[in-house]
Structure formats: structure tokens, C-alpha cells
mmCIF file of C-alpha atoms in Angstrom:
data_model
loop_
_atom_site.group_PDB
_atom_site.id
_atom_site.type_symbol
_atom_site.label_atom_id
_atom_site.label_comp_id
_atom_site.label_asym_id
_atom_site.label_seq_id
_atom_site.Cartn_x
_atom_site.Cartn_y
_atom_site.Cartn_z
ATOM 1 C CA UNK A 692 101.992 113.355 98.219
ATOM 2 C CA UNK A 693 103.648 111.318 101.398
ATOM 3 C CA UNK A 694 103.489 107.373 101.461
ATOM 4 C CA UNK A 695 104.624 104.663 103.906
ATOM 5 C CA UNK A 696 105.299 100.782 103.535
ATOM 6 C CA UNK A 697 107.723 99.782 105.939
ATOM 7 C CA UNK A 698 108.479 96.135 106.952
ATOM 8 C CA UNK A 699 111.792 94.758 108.305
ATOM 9 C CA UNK A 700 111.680 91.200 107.055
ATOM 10 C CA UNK A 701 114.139 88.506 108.823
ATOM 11 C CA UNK A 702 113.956 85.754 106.521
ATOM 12 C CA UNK A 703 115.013 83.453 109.307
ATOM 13 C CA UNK A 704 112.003 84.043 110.778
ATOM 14 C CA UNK A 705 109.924 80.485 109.953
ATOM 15 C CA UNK A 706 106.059 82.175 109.815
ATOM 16 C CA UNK A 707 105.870 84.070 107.217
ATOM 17 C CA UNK A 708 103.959 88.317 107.453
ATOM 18 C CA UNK A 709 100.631 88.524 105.831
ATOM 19 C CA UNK A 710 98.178 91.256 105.286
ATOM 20 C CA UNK A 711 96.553 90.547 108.650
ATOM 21 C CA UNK A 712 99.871 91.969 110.204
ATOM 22 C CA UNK A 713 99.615 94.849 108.647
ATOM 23 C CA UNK A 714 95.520 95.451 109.389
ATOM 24 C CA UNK A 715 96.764 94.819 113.257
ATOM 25 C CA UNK A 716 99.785 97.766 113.402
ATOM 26 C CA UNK A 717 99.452 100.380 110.203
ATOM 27 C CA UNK A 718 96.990 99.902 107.179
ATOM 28 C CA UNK A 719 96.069 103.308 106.186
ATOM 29 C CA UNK A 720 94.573 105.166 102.995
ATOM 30 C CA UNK A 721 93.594 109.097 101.745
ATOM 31 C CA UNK A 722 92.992 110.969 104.540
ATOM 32 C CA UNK A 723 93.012 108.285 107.190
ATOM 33 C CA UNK A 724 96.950 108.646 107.274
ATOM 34 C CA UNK A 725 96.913 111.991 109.149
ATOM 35 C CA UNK A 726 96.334 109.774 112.126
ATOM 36 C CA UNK A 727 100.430 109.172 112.262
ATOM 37 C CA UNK A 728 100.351 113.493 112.216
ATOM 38 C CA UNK A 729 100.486 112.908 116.605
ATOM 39 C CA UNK A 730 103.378 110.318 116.605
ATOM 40 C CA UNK A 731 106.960 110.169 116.299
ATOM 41 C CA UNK A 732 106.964 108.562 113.221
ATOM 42 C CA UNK A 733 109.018 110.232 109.851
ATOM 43 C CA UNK A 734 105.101 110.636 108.597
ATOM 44 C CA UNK A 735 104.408 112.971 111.305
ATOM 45 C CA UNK A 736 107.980 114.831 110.103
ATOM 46 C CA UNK A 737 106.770 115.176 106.335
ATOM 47 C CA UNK A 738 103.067 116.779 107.479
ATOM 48 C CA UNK A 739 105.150 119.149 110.193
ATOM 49 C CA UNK A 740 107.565 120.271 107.391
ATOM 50 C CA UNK A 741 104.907 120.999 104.636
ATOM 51 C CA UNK A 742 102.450 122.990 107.506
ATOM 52 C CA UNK A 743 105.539 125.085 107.345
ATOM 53 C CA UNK A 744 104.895 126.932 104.104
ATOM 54 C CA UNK A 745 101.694 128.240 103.380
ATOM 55 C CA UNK A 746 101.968 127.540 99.759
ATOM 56 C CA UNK A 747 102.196 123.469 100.239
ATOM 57 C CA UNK A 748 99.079 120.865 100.451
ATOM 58 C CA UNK A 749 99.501 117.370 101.961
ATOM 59 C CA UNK A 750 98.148 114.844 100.291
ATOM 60 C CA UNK A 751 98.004 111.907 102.014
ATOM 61 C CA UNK A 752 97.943 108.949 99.929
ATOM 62 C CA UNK A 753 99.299 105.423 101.748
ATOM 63 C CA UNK A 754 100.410 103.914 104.974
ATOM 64 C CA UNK A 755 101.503 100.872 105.967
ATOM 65 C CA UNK A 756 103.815 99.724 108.696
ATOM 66 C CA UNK A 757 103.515 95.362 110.498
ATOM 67 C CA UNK A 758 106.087 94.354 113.152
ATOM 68 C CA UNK A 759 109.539 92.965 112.402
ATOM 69 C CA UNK A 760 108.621 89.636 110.942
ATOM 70 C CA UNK A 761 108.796 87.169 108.440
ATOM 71 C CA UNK A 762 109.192 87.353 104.582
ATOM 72 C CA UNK A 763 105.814 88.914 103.571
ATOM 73 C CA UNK A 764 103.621 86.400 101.352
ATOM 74 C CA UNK A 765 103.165 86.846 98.396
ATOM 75 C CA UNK A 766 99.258 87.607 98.470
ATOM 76 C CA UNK A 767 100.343 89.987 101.163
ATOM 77 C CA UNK A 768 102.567 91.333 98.651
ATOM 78 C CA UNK A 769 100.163 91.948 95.914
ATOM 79 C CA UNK A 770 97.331 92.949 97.819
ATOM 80 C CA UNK A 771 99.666 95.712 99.034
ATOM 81 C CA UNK A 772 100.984 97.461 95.990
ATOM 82 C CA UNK A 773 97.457 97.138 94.412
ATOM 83 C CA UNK A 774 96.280 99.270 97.251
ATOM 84 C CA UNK A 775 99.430 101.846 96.957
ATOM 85 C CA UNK A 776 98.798 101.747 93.513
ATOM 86 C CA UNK A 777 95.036 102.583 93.720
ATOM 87 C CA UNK A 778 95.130 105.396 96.389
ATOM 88 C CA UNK A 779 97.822 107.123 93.546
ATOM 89 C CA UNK A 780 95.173 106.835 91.260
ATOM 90 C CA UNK A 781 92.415 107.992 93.549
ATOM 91 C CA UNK A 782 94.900 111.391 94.905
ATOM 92 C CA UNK A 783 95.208 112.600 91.355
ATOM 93 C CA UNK A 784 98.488 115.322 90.109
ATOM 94 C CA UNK A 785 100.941 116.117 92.888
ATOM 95 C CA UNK A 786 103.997 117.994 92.278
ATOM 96 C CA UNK A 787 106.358 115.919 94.239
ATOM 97 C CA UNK A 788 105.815 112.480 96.586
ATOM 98 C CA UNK A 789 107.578 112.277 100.276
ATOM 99 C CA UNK A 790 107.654 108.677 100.524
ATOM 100 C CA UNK A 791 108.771 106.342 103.446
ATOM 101 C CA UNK A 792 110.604 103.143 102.943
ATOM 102 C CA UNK A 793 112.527 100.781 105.464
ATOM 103 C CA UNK A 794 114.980 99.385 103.309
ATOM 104 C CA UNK A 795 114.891 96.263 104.638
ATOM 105 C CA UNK A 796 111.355 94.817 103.296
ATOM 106 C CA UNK A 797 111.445 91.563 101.725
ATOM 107 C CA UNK A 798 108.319 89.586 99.877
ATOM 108 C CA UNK A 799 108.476 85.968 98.192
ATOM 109 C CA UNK A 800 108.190 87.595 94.949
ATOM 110 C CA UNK A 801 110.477 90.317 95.579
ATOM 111 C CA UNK A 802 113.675 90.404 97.674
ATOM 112 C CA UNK A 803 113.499 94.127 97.417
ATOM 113 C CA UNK A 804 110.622 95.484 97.918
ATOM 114 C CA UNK A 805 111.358 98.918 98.299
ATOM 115 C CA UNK A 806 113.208 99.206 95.317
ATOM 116 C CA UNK A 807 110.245 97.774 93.498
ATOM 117 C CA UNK A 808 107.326 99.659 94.778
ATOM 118 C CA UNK A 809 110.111 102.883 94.120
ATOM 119 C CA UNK A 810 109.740 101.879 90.667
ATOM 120 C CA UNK A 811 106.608 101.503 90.465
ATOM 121 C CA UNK A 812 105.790 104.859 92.017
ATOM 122 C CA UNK A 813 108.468 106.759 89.727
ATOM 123 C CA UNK A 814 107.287 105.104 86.727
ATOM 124 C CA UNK A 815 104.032 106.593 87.290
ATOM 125 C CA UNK A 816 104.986 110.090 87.916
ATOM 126 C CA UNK A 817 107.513 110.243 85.391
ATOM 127 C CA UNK A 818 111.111 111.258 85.439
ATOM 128 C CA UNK A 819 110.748 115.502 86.783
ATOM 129 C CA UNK A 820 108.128 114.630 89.472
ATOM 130 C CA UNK A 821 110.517 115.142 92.253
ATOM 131 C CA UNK A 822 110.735 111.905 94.889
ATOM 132 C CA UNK A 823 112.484 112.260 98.499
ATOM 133 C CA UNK A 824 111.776 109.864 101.197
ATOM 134 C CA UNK A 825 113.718 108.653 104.505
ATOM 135 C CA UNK A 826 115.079 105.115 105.134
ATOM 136 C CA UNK A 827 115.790 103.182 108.150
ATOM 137 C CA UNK A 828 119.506 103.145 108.908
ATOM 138 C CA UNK A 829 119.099 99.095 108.978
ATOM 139 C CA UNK A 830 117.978 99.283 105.138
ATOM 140 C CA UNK A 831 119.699 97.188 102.756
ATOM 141 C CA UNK A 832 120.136 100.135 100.457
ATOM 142 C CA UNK A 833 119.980 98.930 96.268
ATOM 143 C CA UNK A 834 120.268 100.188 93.387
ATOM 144 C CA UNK A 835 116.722 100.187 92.466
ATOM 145 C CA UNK A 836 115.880 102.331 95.350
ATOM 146 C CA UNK A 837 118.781 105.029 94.724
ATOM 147 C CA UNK A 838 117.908 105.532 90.836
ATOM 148 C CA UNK A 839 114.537 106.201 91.863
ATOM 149 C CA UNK A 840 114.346 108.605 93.861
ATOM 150 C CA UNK A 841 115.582 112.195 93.808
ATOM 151 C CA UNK A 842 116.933 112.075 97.519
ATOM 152 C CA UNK A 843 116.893 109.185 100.576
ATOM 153 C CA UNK A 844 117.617 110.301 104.244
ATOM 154 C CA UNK A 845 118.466 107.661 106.689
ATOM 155 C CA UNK A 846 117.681 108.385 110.910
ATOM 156 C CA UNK A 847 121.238 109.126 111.976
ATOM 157 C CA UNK A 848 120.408 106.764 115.531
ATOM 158 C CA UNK A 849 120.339 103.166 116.202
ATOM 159 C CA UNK A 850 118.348 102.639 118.510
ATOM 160 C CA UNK A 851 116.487 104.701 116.356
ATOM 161 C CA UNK A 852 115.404 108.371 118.441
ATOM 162 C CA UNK A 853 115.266 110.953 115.010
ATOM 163 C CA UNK A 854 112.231 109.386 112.825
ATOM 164 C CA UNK A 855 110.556 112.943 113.130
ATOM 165 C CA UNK A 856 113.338 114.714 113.008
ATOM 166 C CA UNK A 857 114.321 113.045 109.737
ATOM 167 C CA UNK A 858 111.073 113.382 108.560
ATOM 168 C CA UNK A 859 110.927 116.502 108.921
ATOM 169 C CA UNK A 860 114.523 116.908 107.324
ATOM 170 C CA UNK A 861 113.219 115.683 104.023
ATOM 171 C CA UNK A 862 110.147 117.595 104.272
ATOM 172 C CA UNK A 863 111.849 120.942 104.127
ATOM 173 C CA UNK A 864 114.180 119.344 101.023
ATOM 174 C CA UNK A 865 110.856 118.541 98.993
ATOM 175 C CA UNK A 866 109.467 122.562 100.236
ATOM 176 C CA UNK A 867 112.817 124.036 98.917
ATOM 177 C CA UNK A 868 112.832 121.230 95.505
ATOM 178 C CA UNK A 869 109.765 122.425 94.531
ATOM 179 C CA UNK A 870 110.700 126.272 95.280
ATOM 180 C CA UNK A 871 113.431 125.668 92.847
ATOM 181 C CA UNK A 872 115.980 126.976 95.476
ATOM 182 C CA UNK A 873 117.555 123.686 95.380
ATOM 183 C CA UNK A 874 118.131 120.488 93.029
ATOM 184 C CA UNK A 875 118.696 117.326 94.900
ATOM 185 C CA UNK A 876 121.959 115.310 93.046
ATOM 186 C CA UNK A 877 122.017 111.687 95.193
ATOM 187 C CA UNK A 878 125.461 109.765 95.120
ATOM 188 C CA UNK A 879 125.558 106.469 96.792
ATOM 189 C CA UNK A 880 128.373 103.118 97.460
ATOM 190 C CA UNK A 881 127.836 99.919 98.491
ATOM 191 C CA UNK A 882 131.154 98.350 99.644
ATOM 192 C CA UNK A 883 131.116 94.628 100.184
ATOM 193 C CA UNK A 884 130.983 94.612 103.790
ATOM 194 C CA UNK A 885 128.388 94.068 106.246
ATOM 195 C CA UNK A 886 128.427 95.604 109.714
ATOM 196 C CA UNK A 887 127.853 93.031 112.594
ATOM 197 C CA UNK A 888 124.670 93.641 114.202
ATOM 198 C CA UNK A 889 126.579 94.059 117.737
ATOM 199 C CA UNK A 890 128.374 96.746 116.395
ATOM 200 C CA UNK A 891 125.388 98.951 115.409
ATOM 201 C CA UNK A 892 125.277 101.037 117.798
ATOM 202 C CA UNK A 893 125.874 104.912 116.642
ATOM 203 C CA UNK A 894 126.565 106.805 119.812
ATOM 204 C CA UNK A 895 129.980 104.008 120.494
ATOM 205 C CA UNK A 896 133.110 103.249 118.312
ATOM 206 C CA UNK A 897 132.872 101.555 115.818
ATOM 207 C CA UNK A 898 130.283 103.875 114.303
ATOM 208 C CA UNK A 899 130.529 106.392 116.546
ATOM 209 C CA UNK A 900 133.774 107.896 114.540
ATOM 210 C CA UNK A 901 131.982 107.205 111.124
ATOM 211 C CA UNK A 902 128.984 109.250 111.801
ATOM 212 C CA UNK A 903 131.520 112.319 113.144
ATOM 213 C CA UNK A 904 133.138 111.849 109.835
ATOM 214 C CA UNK A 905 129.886 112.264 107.884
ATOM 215 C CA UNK A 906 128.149 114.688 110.162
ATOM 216 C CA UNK A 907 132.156 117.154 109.413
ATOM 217 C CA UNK A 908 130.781 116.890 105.457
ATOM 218 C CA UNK A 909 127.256 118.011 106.489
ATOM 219 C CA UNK A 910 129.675 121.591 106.984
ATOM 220 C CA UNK A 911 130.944 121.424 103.929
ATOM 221 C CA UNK A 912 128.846 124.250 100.752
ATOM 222 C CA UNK A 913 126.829 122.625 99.081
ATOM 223 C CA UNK A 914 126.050 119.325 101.248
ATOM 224 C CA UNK A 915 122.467 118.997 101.958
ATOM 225 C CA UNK A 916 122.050 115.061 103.432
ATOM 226 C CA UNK A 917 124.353 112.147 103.668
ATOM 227 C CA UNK A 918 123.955 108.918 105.403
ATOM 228 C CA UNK A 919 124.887 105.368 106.729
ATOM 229 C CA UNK A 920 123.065 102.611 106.140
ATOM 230 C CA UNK A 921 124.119 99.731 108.255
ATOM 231 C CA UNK A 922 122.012 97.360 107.345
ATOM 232 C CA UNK A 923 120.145 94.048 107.913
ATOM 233 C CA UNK A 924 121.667 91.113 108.452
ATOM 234 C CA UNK A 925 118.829 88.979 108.601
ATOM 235 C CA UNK A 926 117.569 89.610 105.458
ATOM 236 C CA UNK A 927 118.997 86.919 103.527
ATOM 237 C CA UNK A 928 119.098 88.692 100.141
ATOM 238 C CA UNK A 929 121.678 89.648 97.844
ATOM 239 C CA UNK A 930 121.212 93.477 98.025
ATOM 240 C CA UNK A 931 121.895 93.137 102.166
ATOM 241 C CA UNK A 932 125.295 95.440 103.168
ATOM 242 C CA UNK A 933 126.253 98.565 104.365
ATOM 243 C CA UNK A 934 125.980 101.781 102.341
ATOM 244 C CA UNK A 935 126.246 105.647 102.360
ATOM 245 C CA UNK A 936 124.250 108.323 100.601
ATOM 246 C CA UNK A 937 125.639 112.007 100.250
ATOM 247 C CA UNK A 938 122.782 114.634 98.774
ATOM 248 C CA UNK A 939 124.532 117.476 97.244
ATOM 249 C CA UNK A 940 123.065 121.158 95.881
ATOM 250 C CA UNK A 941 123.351 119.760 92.016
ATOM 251 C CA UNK A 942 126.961 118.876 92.122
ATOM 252 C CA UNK A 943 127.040 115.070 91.203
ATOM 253 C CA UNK A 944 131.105 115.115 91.288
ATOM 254 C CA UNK A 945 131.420 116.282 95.011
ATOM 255 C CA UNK A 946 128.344 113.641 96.085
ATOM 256 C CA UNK A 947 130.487 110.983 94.573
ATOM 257 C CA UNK A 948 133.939 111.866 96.231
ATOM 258 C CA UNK A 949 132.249 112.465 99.223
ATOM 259 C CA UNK A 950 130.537 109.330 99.236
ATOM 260 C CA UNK A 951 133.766 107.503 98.095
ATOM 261 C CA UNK A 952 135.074 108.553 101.638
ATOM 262 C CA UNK A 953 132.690 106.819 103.412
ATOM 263 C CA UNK A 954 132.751 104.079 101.886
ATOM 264 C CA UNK A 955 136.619 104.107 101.431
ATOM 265 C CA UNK A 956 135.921 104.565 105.720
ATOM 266 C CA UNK A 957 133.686 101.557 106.000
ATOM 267 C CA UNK A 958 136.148 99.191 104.153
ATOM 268 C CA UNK A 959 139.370 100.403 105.536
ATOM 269 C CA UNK A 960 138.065 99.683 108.642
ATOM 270 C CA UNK A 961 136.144 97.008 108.347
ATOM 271 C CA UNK A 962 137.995 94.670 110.733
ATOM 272 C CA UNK A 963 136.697 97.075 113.757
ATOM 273 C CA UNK A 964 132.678 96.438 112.501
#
């Protein structure tokens, strides 16, 4: 199953996003999402990486993307998850969902969005339904989000150049999850810091030295994703911050010490962000 609902919300932003924002950019159910197959978008990724194997079906379920904008309204809101919720019903049994959050999606009636449509979409499939979806590097990365899903994969660019690539990234992770040649084990921090937008950039110091840090783990047996989450400053909520993910091969332990180091990076040198 893939779905989409992405939204970065600046809740400085005066008008607020409603459902007409979303009609104008992305508002797409069932088979109508293979239209973002020809784009660049982490959508396109997850149909590339399951055409790979002969043995996997797409089933496209929900799509929905609006501008960087206000906080979404709360009709907005509602009318939204009713939809995600009723193209679930209407796609019947999959054995695993590819789904595509921001991060950094924000509602009057819920600060964090993604973590609550992640809910909603895990307490439907149950706990062994495998879940593994991407995440804009500017997410605002919570709790809710990491405990439900199996796996998150953030674009390792800003300005943002990998969507497919990333898509396609957590494709093949779902293809080899439901091969049983792997078992996803996420680890995540959230250290109390917040990276100035200004200093964002991944390709220049100050990032430029945390990303070669993470991408030396990605060598490591046993590693299969990590990433940094920058995050959004203008989302005025209380899950915004930075935060790192590290995806291990079904060793919890190493995810968490490896995750501890970028973290225990992001703090230490948090003066230089």
C-alpha cells in the first residue's frame, strides 16, 4: 500500500491551509495516485522500487501534498483523514504500507499531524503489518510518529535533490521486510536543540560534518538507514527540534548507541548550529 499527506505548516503564517489548497497542488485517491509515478517525488521512488520484484503489487491508496502554508483548519483536517481513512477501507488486505509523511504538518486540532494519522493507520493494520515511509529532513520528528512505524527515512539534502532516491530507498526495505531477509529495529533521539534555519544547509559545515559522521555508520554490518532531521522552526509546536533515526538489521542495542552519537554530535556542538 503507499500513501502521501504532506504539508509544512508555519504557524506564523496568518491565513490559515484549507482543503481547497490541497484540490489546487495534490488531492489524489486509488489508482489516480500513479500520476506522481513520472515525478521526482518519494511516491514515484516507492512504485520504482516495488516494479523491481516481480512478486510485489502497488496499491495505491492516498495522496495529498498543498504548498508551505498556514496551520491547516480544522475542517481541512477532518475532511482529510476521513478520505485516508476511506480509500484504506476501499484497498482492502495489504501486507505492508509505504507511507509518506513531512514531519512538519500541523492542524488546529492536532499539532502533529503525522504522528496522528501514523496512528491511525497502524491501529488499523495492527501491530505485524509492516510500516516504512520517508520524512522530510525539516520534520519535527515525535514520538508518535517513531512508535508507529517500523522504519522512517529522511532525504539526506536540504535543498532537498534525493525525494526519489529516498523513495526508492525505503521501497527496497519494505521488498526485503516482507521477503523476511530483513527486520527493520528503528532507534531514534531528540536532543533539546533546534538547528537555526541558516544553518541548514547539508553540503556546508555545520551539517556538512554531521551527515559524514552518519553516512561512516551507513558502513558499519548491520546498518540499514539513519538520518537527521533538522527540523522546522516555524512550526510553533512542542514536538519542533532536531532528531536522528538509525534503522538497524534487528539489533535494537546498536540503533540506540548509534543514535546516541548523533545526538551526543548535535548537542556537543550545538553552539556551531
Amino acid at each position: 500500500g503507499i500513501i502521501a499527506f504532506l504539508h509544512e505548516s508555519n504557524t506564523f503564517v496568518s491565513e490559515a491551509t484549507t482543503i481547497e489548497h490541497f484540490r489546487e497542488n495534490t488531492l489524489l485517491l486509488g489508482d489516480d495516485v500513479r500520476q506522481m509515478q513520472k515525478s521526482h517525488h518519494e511516491v514515484a521512488g516507492f512504485f520504482e522500487a516495488l516494479a523491481e520484484v516481480d512478486s510485489c503489487e502497488a496499491v495505491p491508496i492516498f495522496a495529498a501534498r498543498a504548498t508551505p502554508y498556514g496551520t491547516i483548519t480544522a475542517e481541512a483536517h477532518a475532511e482529510l483523514i476521513e478520505l485516508l481513512c476511506r480509500a484504506m477501507d476501499q484497498a482492502g488486505p495489504i501486507d505492508g504500507l509505504l507511507v509518506a509523511p513531512h514531519g512538519a504538518t500541523v492542524s488546529e486540532p492536532q499539532p502533529d499531524v503525522d504522528g496522528h494519522w501514523l496512528s491511525l493507520v497502524r491501529e488499523r493494520l495492527g501491530p505485524s503489518t509492516p510500516i516504512i515511509g520517508t520524512l522530510d529532513p525539516h520534520a519535527n520528528l515525535s514520538a508518535r510518529m517513531v512508535t508507529a512505524a517500523d522504519a522512517l527515512v529522511a532525504y539526506r539534502s536540504n535543498p532537498h535533490l534525493d525525494q526519489l532516491a529516498v523513495g526508492v530507498e525505503a521501497g527496497r526495505l519494505m521488498v526485503k521486510t516482507l521477503q523476511a531477509a530483513i527486520r527493520p529495529t528503528m532507534a531514534a533521539c531528540m536532543p533539546a536543540m533546534a538547528i537555526n534555519i541558516e544553518k541548514q544547509q547539508t553540503t556546508l559545515p555545520p551539517c556538512l560534518p554531521l551527515y559524514q559522521l552518519a553516512d561512516r555508520q551507513l558502513e558499519l554490518p548491520g546498518v540499514l538507514s539513519n538520518s537527521i532531521l533538522l527540523g522546522f522552526p516555524y512550526s510553533d509546536v512542542e514536538e519542533m527540534g532536531s532528531a536522528a533515526i538509525v534503522v538497524t538489521d534487528d539489533e535494537p542495542q546498536q540503533a540506540q548507541q548509534l543514535v546516541d552519537q548523533l545526538g551526543d554530535y548535535l548537542w556537543e556542538n550545538r553552539d556551531q548550529f
